[in-house]
Amino acid sequence: MRIRLRAIQAFLLFFLLDFTSATFKDIDAPYHTDQDVSMAESLKSHSPLDVEKYPVAPSGLELEQVHIYVRHGERTPVGVRLAGPPANLPEHWMMCKTARRLQASVDAPGIDGAMDEFQQSRKMVERADGTHKEGQCLLGELTDLGRKSTYSFGTSLRKLYVEKLGFLPDLLQNAGEVYFRTTNVPRTTESLQQIVHGLYPSSKCHSEAIPLIFVRNGRDENLLGNAGSCKRLEILLVGFAQAAASAYNHTLEPLDKKISKYLDGHPIRIDGKPRASGILDTIRAATAHNVKVPPEFEEKAVIDVIEKAVVAEWFAGNKTEEVRRLGMGRLLDDLSTKMQHKVLNRDKDPLKILVHSTHDTALAGLASTLDVFDDKWPQFTSSISFELFKSTPAGNGSSFLQTLISPFRSKASPEHYIRMRYQNKNMILPMCADEGKHLPGSPEFCTLTAFRERVKELTPLDFVSECAPAGRNST
């Protein structure tokens, strides 16, 4: 019973546990590097969206709609680990100065009787002893660097889809052309606010086209595998986590001589205390912000072994059809349905870009469900995009007679294709590998028909009944 409770507690971290790689210097910590790395230089080394190397679609294809799923920006660790000697990582992370300036909406008259629409205030983290210090972050909080990188992601979206491709308007005059949604977690919400500001700052929005940011109640959330609303999914994930401990703990044993001294003498294990996932989380957060970590954790061989075990703990289940259905099925169905709506309604549907702010587990879940996961934990501000294209007629190849009689001929519906991109790379989906299921000569362009067929197989027919503890065969 105790093992099961610990396993369930681990999966409560779905909203909390993330990993990454980047850099940052402005931190009040016992360990810091001698190298003077500015925030601007850090962003140059971390390019979440590469506009210059974006591959333009072949001639004959026209972009119709884009769905983007982006992981939140850099954050602090979700727990205090490795804070004592000899590791001496920070207990208090002083990287959240920007986040402390707040402007809250109010609906009450001021002292002078005038109606104040906004109230200026400042937020401060108070420590257990009652003291406080300017700029301290909460555990798992989006840092100033995280705000910078997500704003940079938004500006990159603008450079790509507004300036380079001319797909989106320079000035947003119709709010129906954009859609923004986030999980109900501060770091994803704040990340999306930064992205929106980068893509469409207030100066580029008509006064009546201010973008909405949507959020769902926890029970309705599908931007990640929602084990909190699906008992069957929780049971499956706990089982896979326990299986991973049995399968991979022995691979971690050779690391004990190197790193147990940083864990109060404890071995590093998937189900250890602290858990291997927690150790990796702390190390990734530290290196992301340029905080010096013990040299053993800078060895690629050490980190690779830990990452492989933790990835198996969290994502091995995504190789099974049932976890795929319950975890990512509803999200893929949302995507597929909105694309089909665009195809059927054409210009009557103004929606062009959808940006979803979510977590590493969502990106890994999507990639794994579609059989293109690289078994590496997603970086901060990394993203997956699904671009919908339609084929366009080759006007220059028409003869005079064909042009003359064309108004009297019925127009054939154009073929539609989907291109998935992850970590700035085109993904060739195995489900679209067969002839006729992708654009000839360009296997990364999957036909919408083939994509929807697979998504239909992954979509729960009755999510509530399939989430019963015994699963879809329980009734």
Coordinates of C-alpha atoms in Angstrom, one line a residue:
M1 CA 0.0 0.0 0.0
R2 CA 2.9 2.4 0.9
I3 CA 4.5 1.7 -2.5
R4 CA 1.3 2.5 -4.3
L5 CA 0.7 5.7 -2.4
R6 CA 4.3 6.9 -3.2
A7 CA 3.7 6.1 -6.9
I8 CA 0.5 8.0 -7.0
Q9 CA 2.1 11.0 -5.3
A10 CA 4.8 10.9 -8.0
F11 CA 2.2 11.3 -10.7
L12 CA 0.7 14.3 -9.0
L13 CA 3.7 16.1 -10.4
F14 CA 2.2 16.1 -13.9
F15 CA 1.7 19.8 -13.4
L16 CA 5.0 20.3 -11.8
L17 CA 7.8 18.2 -13.2
D18 CA 9.7 19.6 -16.1
F19 CA 13.3 19.6 -17.5
T20 CA 15.4 21.7 -19.9
S21 CA 18.6 23.2 -21.0
A22 CA 19.6 27.0 -21.4
T23 CA 21.6 29.6 -19.6
F24 CA 21.3 32.6 -17.2
K25 CA 23.5 34.4 -14.7
D26 CA 21.5 36.8 -12.4
I27 CA 21.1 34.5 -9.4
D28 CA 22.0 34.9 -5.7
A29 CA 23.4 31.4 -5.0
P30 CA 26.4 29.8 -3.3
Y31 CA 27.5 28.4 -6.7
H32 CA 27.8 30.5 -9.7
T33 CA 30.0 30.6 -12.8
D34 CA 32.8 33.0 -13.3
Q35 CA 31.7 33.5 -16.9
D36 CA 29.7 36.7 -17.4
V37 CA 26.7 35.5 -19.3
S38 CA 24.1 38.1 -20.0
M39 CA 20.5 37.3 -20.5
A40 CA 20.7 38.4 -24.1
E41 CA 23.6 36.1 -24.7
S42 CA 21.7 33.3 -23.1
L43 CA 18.8 33.7 -25.5
K44 CA 21.1 33.5 -28.4
S45 CA 22.3 30.1 -27.3
H46 CA 18.7 28.9 -26.8
S47 CA 16.6 29.2 -30.0
P48 CA 13.1 27.7 -29.3
L49 CA 11.9 28.6 -32.8
D50 CA 14.4 28.9 -35.7
V51 CA 12.8 31.2 -38.2
E52 CA 15.8 31.4 -40.6
K53 CA 15.9 27.6 -41.1
Y54 CA 12.2 27.1 -41.4
P55 CA 11.5 25.0 -44.5
V56 CA 9.0 26.7 -46.8
A57 CA 6.4 24.3 -48.2
P58 CA 6.8 23.2 -51.8
S59 CA 5.1 25.2 -54.5
G60 CA 1.5 24.2 -54.9
L61 CA 0.8 24.1 -51.2
E62 CA -0.9 26.9 -49.3
L63 CA -0.9 27.2 -45.5
E64 CA -4.4 27.3 -44.0
Q65 CA -4.0 26.8 -40.3
V66 CA -1.4 26.2 -37.6
H67 CA -1.7 24.5 -34.3
I68 CA 1.2 25.0 -31.8
Y69 CA 1.8 23.3 -28.5
V70 CA 4.6 24.9 -26.5
R71 CA 6.2 24.0 -23.2
H72 CA 6.4 26.9 -20.7
G73 CA 9.7 28.8 -20.2
E74 CA 12.5 28.2 -17.8
R75 CA 11.5 27.7 -14.2
T76 CA 12.9 27.0 -10.8
P77 CA 13.0 23.4 -9.4
V78 CA 9.8 22.0 -8.0
G79 CA 11.5 21.0 -4.8
V80 CA 14.6 21.8 -2.6
R81 CA 17.2 19.2 -3.4
L82 CA 21.0 19.1 -3.3
A83 CA 21.0 22.4 -1.3
G84 CA 23.4 21.3 1.4
P85 CA 27.1 20.5 1.1
P86 CA 28.9 19.2 -0.9
A87 CA 26.5 20.0 -3.8
N88 CA 25.6 23.4 -2.4
L89 CA 22.9 24.2 -5.0
P90 CA 20.6 27.2 -4.1
E91 CA 17.8 26.7 -1.6
H92 CA 16.4 30.1 -2.5
W93 CA 16.3 31.1 -6.2
M94 CA 16.6 34.8 -6.7
M95 CA 15.4 35.1 -10.3
C96 CA 11.9 36.4 -10.2
K97 CA 12.1 40.2 -10.0
T98 CA 9.8 40.8 -13.0
A99 CA 7.1 38.6 -11.6
R100 CA 6.8 40.6 -8.4
R101 CA 5.1 43.6 -10.2
L102 CA 1.4 43.0 -10.4
Q103 CA -1.6 44.8 -11.8
A104 CA -4.9 43.4 -10.5
S105 CA -8.3 44.1 -11.9
V106 CA -10.7 45.6 -9.3
D107 CA -14.3 46.7 -9.4
A108 CA -14.7 49.2 -6.6
P109 CA -14.5 52.9 -6.1
G110 CA -11.3 54.5 -4.7
I111 CA -11.1 56.7 -1.7
D112 CA -11.9 59.8 -3.7
G113 CA -14.9 58.1 -5.3
A114 CA -13.3 57.6 -8.6
M115 CA -13.5 54.1 -10.1
D116 CA -10.1 52.4 -10.2
E117 CA -10.0 49.8 -12.9
F118 CA -6.6 48.4 -11.9
Q119 CA -4.7 48.1 -8.5
Q120 CA -0.9 48.2 -8.5
S121 CA 0.7 45.8 -6.1
R122 CA 3.9 43.7 -5.5
K123 CA 4.2 40.1 -4.6
M124 CA 6.9 38.8 -2.2
V125 CA 7.9 35.3 -1.2
E126 CA 8.0 35.0 2.6
R127 CA 10.3 32.3 4.0
A128 CA 9.4 30.0 6.9
D129 CA 11.2 32.2 9.4
G130 CA 9.2 35.3 8.3
T131 CA 12.0 36.9 6.3
H132 CA 11.9 37.9 2.7
K133 CA 14.3 39.0 0.0
E134 CA 13.6 40.9 -3.3
G135 CA 13.3 38.6 -6.4
Q136 CA 12.9 35.2 -4.7
C137 CA 11.0 32.7 -6.7
L138 CA 8.5 30.1 -5.6
L139 CA 9.2 26.5 -6.3
G140 CA 8.4 25.7 -9.9
E141 CA 7.9 29.3 -10.8
L142 CA 8.6 30.8 -14.2
T143 CA 11.7 32.9 -13.9
D144 CA 12.7 36.2 -15.5
L145 CA 14.6 34.1 -18.1
G146 CA 11.6 32.0 -18.7
R147 CA 9.6 35.2 -19.4
K148 CA 12.3 36.3 -21.8
S149 CA 12.4 33.0 -23.7
T150 CA 8.7 32.8 -24.1
Y151 CA 8.4 36.4 -25.2
S152 CA 11.2 35.5 -27.7
F153 CA 9.1 32.6 -28.9
G154 CA 6.2 34.9 -29.5
T155 CA 8.3 37.4 -31.5
S156 CA 9.7 34.4 -33.5
L157 CA 6.1 33.4 -34.3
R158 CA 5.5 36.9 -35.6
K159 CA 8.7 36.9 -37.7
L160 CA 7.7 33.6 -39.2
Y161 CA 4.0 33.8 -39.8
V162 CA 3.6 37.6 -40.2
E163 CA 6.8 38.9 -41.7
K164 CA 8.3 35.9 -43.5
L165 CA 5.2 34.0 -44.8
G166 CA 2.6 36.7 -44.7
F167 CA 0.2 34.2 -43.3
L168 CA -1.0 36.3 -40.4
P169 CA -2.0 40.0 -40.6
D170 CA 0.4 42.6 -39.3
L171 CA -2.4 44.2 -37.4
L172 CA -4.9 41.9 -35.7
Q173 CA -8.4 43.2 -36.5
N174 CA -10.4 40.0 -36.1
A175 CA -9.9 38.1 -32.8
G176 CA -11.4 35.1 -34.5
E177 CA -8.2 34.6 -36.4
V178 CA -6.3 33.6 -33.3
Y179 CA -6.8 31.1 -30.4
F180 CA -4.8 30.9 -27.2
R181 CA -5.2 28.4 -24.4
T182 CA -3.2 27.4 -21.4
T183 CA -3.4 24.8 -18.5
N184 CA -4.5 26.4 -15.3
V185 CA -1.0 26.6 -13.9
P186 CA 0.8 29.9 -13.2
R187 CA 3.9 29.2 -15.2
T188 CA 2.0 28.1 -18.4
T189 CA -0.4 31.0 -18.1
E190 CA 2.4 33.6 -17.6
S191 CA 4.3 31.9 -20.5
L192 CA 1.3 32.3 -22.8
Q193 CA 0.9 36.0 -21.8
Q194 CA 4.5 36.5 -22.9
I195 CA 4.0 34.7 -26.2
V196 CA 0.9 36.7 -27.0
H197 CA 2.7 39.9 -26.3
G198 CA 5.5 38.9 -28.6
L199 CA 3.1 37.8 -31.4
Y200 CA 0.5 40.6 -31.1
P201 CA 1.5 43.3 -28.7
S202 CA -1.2 45.9 -27.9
S203 CA 0.1 48.2 -30.6
K204 CA -0.7 45.5 -33.2
C205 CA -4.2 44.8 -32.0
H206 CA -7.4 46.6 -32.9
S207 CA -9.1 47.9 -29.8
E208 CA -12.0 45.4 -30.4
A209 CA -9.7 42.5 -31.3
I210 CA -7.9 41.9 -28.0
P211 CA -7.0 38.2 -27.9
L212 CA -8.7 36.0 -25.4
I213 CA -6.7 33.4 -23.3
F214 CA -8.8 30.3 -22.6
V215 CA -8.4 28.0 -19.7
R216 CA -10.4 24.9 -18.7
N217 CA -11.4 23.4 -15.4
G218 CA -9.2 20.6 -14.3
R219 CA -11.7 17.8 -15.1
D220 CA -12.0 19.1 -18.7
E221 CA -8.3 19.6 -19.3
N222 CA -6.8 17.7 -22.3
L223 CA -3.6 19.6 -22.9
L224 CA -1.8 16.8 -21.1
G225 CA -2.5 13.3 -19.9
N226 CA -5.2 14.1 -17.3
A227 CA -4.7 11.2 -14.8
G228 CA -6.6 13.3 -12.2
S229 CA -9.8 13.0 -14.3
C230 CA -9.2 9.4 -15.5
K231 CA -8.8 6.7 -12.9
R232 CA -7.8 4.1 -15.5
L233 CA -5.0 6.3 -16.8
E234 CA -3.7 6.9 -13.3
I235 CA -3.7 3.1 -12.6
L236 CA -1.8 2.4 -15.9
L237 CA 0.7 5.2 -15.4
V238 CA 1.5 4.0 -11.8
G239 CA 2.0 0.5 -13.1
F240 CA 4.4 1.6 -15.8
A241 CA 6.3 3.7 -13.3
Q242 CA 6.7 0.7 -11.0
A243 CA 7.7 -1.5 -13.9
A244 CA 10.4 1.1 -14.9
A245 CA 11.8 1.0 -11.4
S246 CA 12.2 -2.7 -11.7
A247 CA 13.7 -2.5 -15.1
Y248 CA 16.0 0.5 -14.7
N249 CA 17.1 0.8 -11.1
H250 CA 20.0 -1.6 -11.8
T251 CA 21.2 0.7 -14.5
L252 CA 21.5 3.5 -12.0
E253 CA 23.6 1.4 -9.5
P254 CA 26.9 2.2 -11.1
L255 CA 26.3 5.9 -10.5
D256 CA 26.1 5.5 -6.7
K257 CA 29.9 5.8 -6.2
K258 CA 29.9 9.1 -8.0
I259 CA 26.8 10.8 -6.8
S260 CA 25.5 9.3 -3.6
K261 CA 27.7 11.7 -1.6
Y262 CA 25.4 14.5 -2.9
L263 CA 22.3 12.6 -1.7
D264 CA 23.2 12.2 1.9
G265 CA 24.6 8.8 1.1
H266 CA 21.4 7.5 -0.5
P267 CA 21.5 5.7 -3.9
I268 CA 19.9 7.3 -6.9
R269 CA 16.8 5.3 -7.9
I270 CA 13.6 5.8 -9.9
D271 CA 11.6 5.2 -6.7
G272 CA 14.3 6.5 -4.3
K273 CA 14.3 9.4 -1.9
P274 CA 14.8 11.8 -3.5
R275 CA 13.5 10.3 -6.7
A276 CA 15.8 10.2 -9.8
S277 CA 13.3 12.4 -11.6
G278 CA 13.6 15.0 -8.9
I279 CA 17.4 15.0 -9.1
L280 CA 17.3 15.4 -12.8
D281 CA 14.8 18.2 -12.5
T282 CA 17.0 20.1 -10.1
I283 CA 20.1 19.6 -12.2
R284 CA 18.3 20.7 -15.4
A285 CA 16.9 23.8 -13.7
A286 CA 20.3 24.7 -12.4
T287 CA 22.2 24.4 -15.6
A288 CA 19.3 26.2 -17.4
H289 CA 20.1 29.3 -15.3
N290 CA 23.9 28.9 -15.4
V291 CA 24.2 27.7 -11.8
K292 CA 27.3 25.6 -11.3
V293 CA 26.4 21.9 -10.5
P294 CA 28.8 19.2 -9.1
P295 CA 31.1 18.0 -11.9
E296 CA 29.7 14.5 -11.9
F297 CA 26.4 15.9 -13.1
E298 CA 28.2 17.6 -16.0
E299 CA 29.2 14.3 -17.4
K300 CA 27.1 13.4 -20.4
A301 CA 27.3 9.7 -19.6
V302 CA 25.9 10.3 -16.1
I303 CA 23.0 12.5 -17.2
D304 CA 22.2 10.1 -20.1
V305 CA 21.7 7.2 -17.8
I306 CA 19.5 9.1 -15.4
E307 CA 17.4 10.6 -18.3
K308 CA 16.9 7.2 -19.9
A309 CA 15.5 5.8 -16.7
V310 CA 13.3 8.8 -15.9
V311 CA 11.9 8.9 -19.5
A312 CA 11.0 5.2 -19.2
E313 CA 9.3 5.9 -15.9
W314 CA 7.1 8.7 -17.3
F315 CA 6.6 7.8 -20.9
A316 CA 6.9 4.0 -21.5
G317 CA 3.1 3.8 -21.2
N318 CA 2.7 6.0 -24.3
K319 CA 3.9 3.1 -26.4
T320 CA 0.6 1.3 -25.6
E321 CA -2.6 2.0 -27.4
E322 CA -4.7 2.4 -24.2
V323 CA -2.5 5.0 -22.6
R324 CA -2.4 6.8 -26.0
R325 CA -6.2 6.9 -26.2
L326 CA -6.7 8.1 -22.6
G327 CA -3.7 10.4 -22.5
M328 CA -3.6 12.2 -25.9
G329 CA -6.6 10.9 -27.8
R330 CA -8.9 13.8 -26.9
L331 CA -6.3 16.4 -27.6
L332 CA -5.6 15.0 -31.1
D333 CA -9.3 14.8 -31.7
D334 CA -9.7 18.5 -30.9
L335 CA -6.9 19.2 -33.4
S336 CA -8.3 17.0 -36.1
T337 CA -11.8 18.4 -35.6
K338 CA -10.7 22.0 -35.9
M339 CA -8.7 21.3 -39.0
Q340 CA -11.6 19.5 -40.6
H341 CA -13.9 22.4 -39.8
K342 CA -11.4 24.7 -41.6
V343 CA -11.4 22.4 -44.6
L344 CA -15.2 22.3 -44.8
N345 CA -15.9 26.0 -44.1
R346 CA -12.9 27.4 -45.9
D347 CA -12.9 31.2 -45.7
K348 CA -16.0 31.2 -43.5
D349 CA -13.7 29.9 -40.7
P350 CA -11.3 32.7 -40.0
L351 CA -9.2 30.8 -37.5
K352 CA -5.5 30.7 -38.6
I353 CA -3.3 30.0 -35.6
L354 CA -3.9 28.2 -32.3
V355 CA -1.2 28.4 -29.6
H356 CA -1.5 26.1 -26.5
S357 CA 0.8 26.7 -23.5
T358 CA 1.4 23.3 -21.8
H359 CA 4.0 21.0 -20.2
D360 CA 6.8 18.7 -21.2
T361 CA 4.6 15.7 -20.6
A362 CA 2.2 17.0 -23.3
L363 CA 5.0 17.3 -25.9
A364 CA 6.5 14.0 -25.1
G365 CA 3.0 12.4 -25.0
L366 CA 2.1 13.8 -28.5
A367 CA 5.4 12.8 -30.0
S368 CA 5.3 9.3 -28.5
T369 CA 1.7 8.7 -29.5
L370 CA 2.6 9.6 -33.1
D371 CA 5.7 7.4 -32.9
V372 CA 8.3 10.2 -33.4
F373 CA 9.5 10.7 -29.8
D374 CA 13.3 10.8 -29.5
D375 CA 13.3 9.6 -25.8
K376 CA 14.8 13.0 -24.7
W377 CA 13.1 15.2 -22.2
P378 CA 11.6 18.3 -24.0
Q379 CA 13.5 21.5 -23.4
F380 CA 11.9 24.7 -22.0
T381 CA 9.9 26.6 -24.6
S382 CA 10.2 23.7 -27.1
S383 CA 7.2 23.2 -29.2
I384 CA 5.3 20.9 -31.6
S385 CA 3.4 22.4 -34.5
F386 CA 0.9 20.9 -36.9
E387 CA 0.5 22.9 -40.1
L388 CA -2.5 22.4 -42.4
F389 CA -1.9 22.9 -46.1
K390 CA -4.2 22.7 -49.1
S391 CA -3.0 21.9 -52.6
T392 CA -3.5 24.8 -55.1
P393 CA -4.0 24.4 -58.9
A394 CA -1.0 25.0 -61.1
G395 CA -2.4 28.0 -63.0
N396 CA 0.6 28.3 -65.4
G397 CA 0.0 24.8 -66.8
S398 CA -3.5 25.3 -68.0
S399 CA -4.2 25.5 -71.8
F400 CA -6.3 28.2 -73.4
L401 CA -9.2 25.7 -73.9
Q402 CA -9.0 24.5 -70.3
T403 CA -9.1 28.1 -69.1
L404 CA -12.1 28.8 -71.4
I405 CA -14.2 25.9 -70.2
S406 CA -13.1 25.9 -66.6
P407 CA -16.0 28.1 -65.3
F408 CA -18.4 25.4 -66.6
R409 CA -16.7 22.5 -64.9
S410 CA -17.2 21.4 -61.3
K411 CA -14.3 22.2 -59.0
A412 CA -12.6 19.3 -57.4
S413 CA -11.9 19.6 -53.7
P414 CA -8.2 20.3 -53.0
E415 CA -6.2 17.8 -51.2
H416 CA -5.1 18.7 -47.7
Y417 CA -1.9 17.8 -45.9
I418 CA -0.5 18.1 -42.4
R419 CA 3.1 18.7 -41.5
M420 CA 4.2 18.0 -37.9
R421 CA 7.4 19.8 -36.6
Y422 CA 9.2 19.2 -33.3
Q423 CA 12.3 20.9 -32.1
N424 CA 12.7 22.8 -35.4
K425 CA 12.6 19.5 -37.4
N426 CA 10.0 18.0 -39.8
M427 CA 8.6 14.8 -38.5
I428 CA 7.9 11.9 -40.9
L429 CA 4.9 10.1 -39.3
P430 CA 5.1 6.3 -39.7
M431 CA 1.3 6.2 -40.0
C432 CA 1.6 8.2 -43.3
A433 CA 4.5 6.2 -44.8
D434 CA 2.5 4.2 -47.3
E435 CA 2.1 5.4 -50.8
G436 CA -1.0 7.6 -51.2
K437 CA -0.8 8.7 -47.6
H438 CA 1.6 11.6 -48.1
L439 CA 2.6 14.1 -50.7
P440 CA 4.7 12.3 -53.4
G441 CA 8.3 13.0 -52.8
S442 CA 7.7 14.8 -49.5
P443 CA 6.9 12.2 -46.8
E444 CA 6.7 14.8 -44.1
F445 CA 3.4 16.1 -45.6
C446 CA 0.8 13.6 -44.4
T447 CA -2.6 13.6 -46.0
L448 CA -5.3 14.9 -43.8
T449 CA -7.3 11.8 -44.6
A450 CA -4.6 9.4 -43.3
F451 CA -4.0 11.6 -40.2
R452 CA -7.7 11.7 -39.3
E453 CA -8.1 8.0 -39.8
R454 CA -5.4 7.3 -37.2
V455 CA -6.7 10.0 -34.8
K456 CA -10.1 8.4 -35.0
E457 CA -8.5 5.1 -33.8
L458 CA -6.9 7.0 -30.9
T459 CA -10.1 8.9 -29.8
P460 CA -12.0 7.4 -26.9
L461 CA -15.6 6.7 -27.9
D462 CA -16.8 7.3 -24.3
F463 CA -14.0 8.9 -22.2
V464 CA -15.9 8.5 -18.9
S465 CA -16.6 4.8 -19.3
E466 CA -13.1 4.1 -20.6
C467 CA -11.7 5.8 -17.6
A468 CA -13.4 3.4 -15.2
P469 CA -10.8 1.5 -13.1
A470 CA -11.2 -1.7 -15.2
G471 CA -11.1 0.2 -18.5
R472 CA -13.2 0.1 -21.7
N473 CA -14.1 -3.6 -21.2
S474 CA -15.5 -3.1 -17.7
T475 CA -19.1 -2.6 -18.9

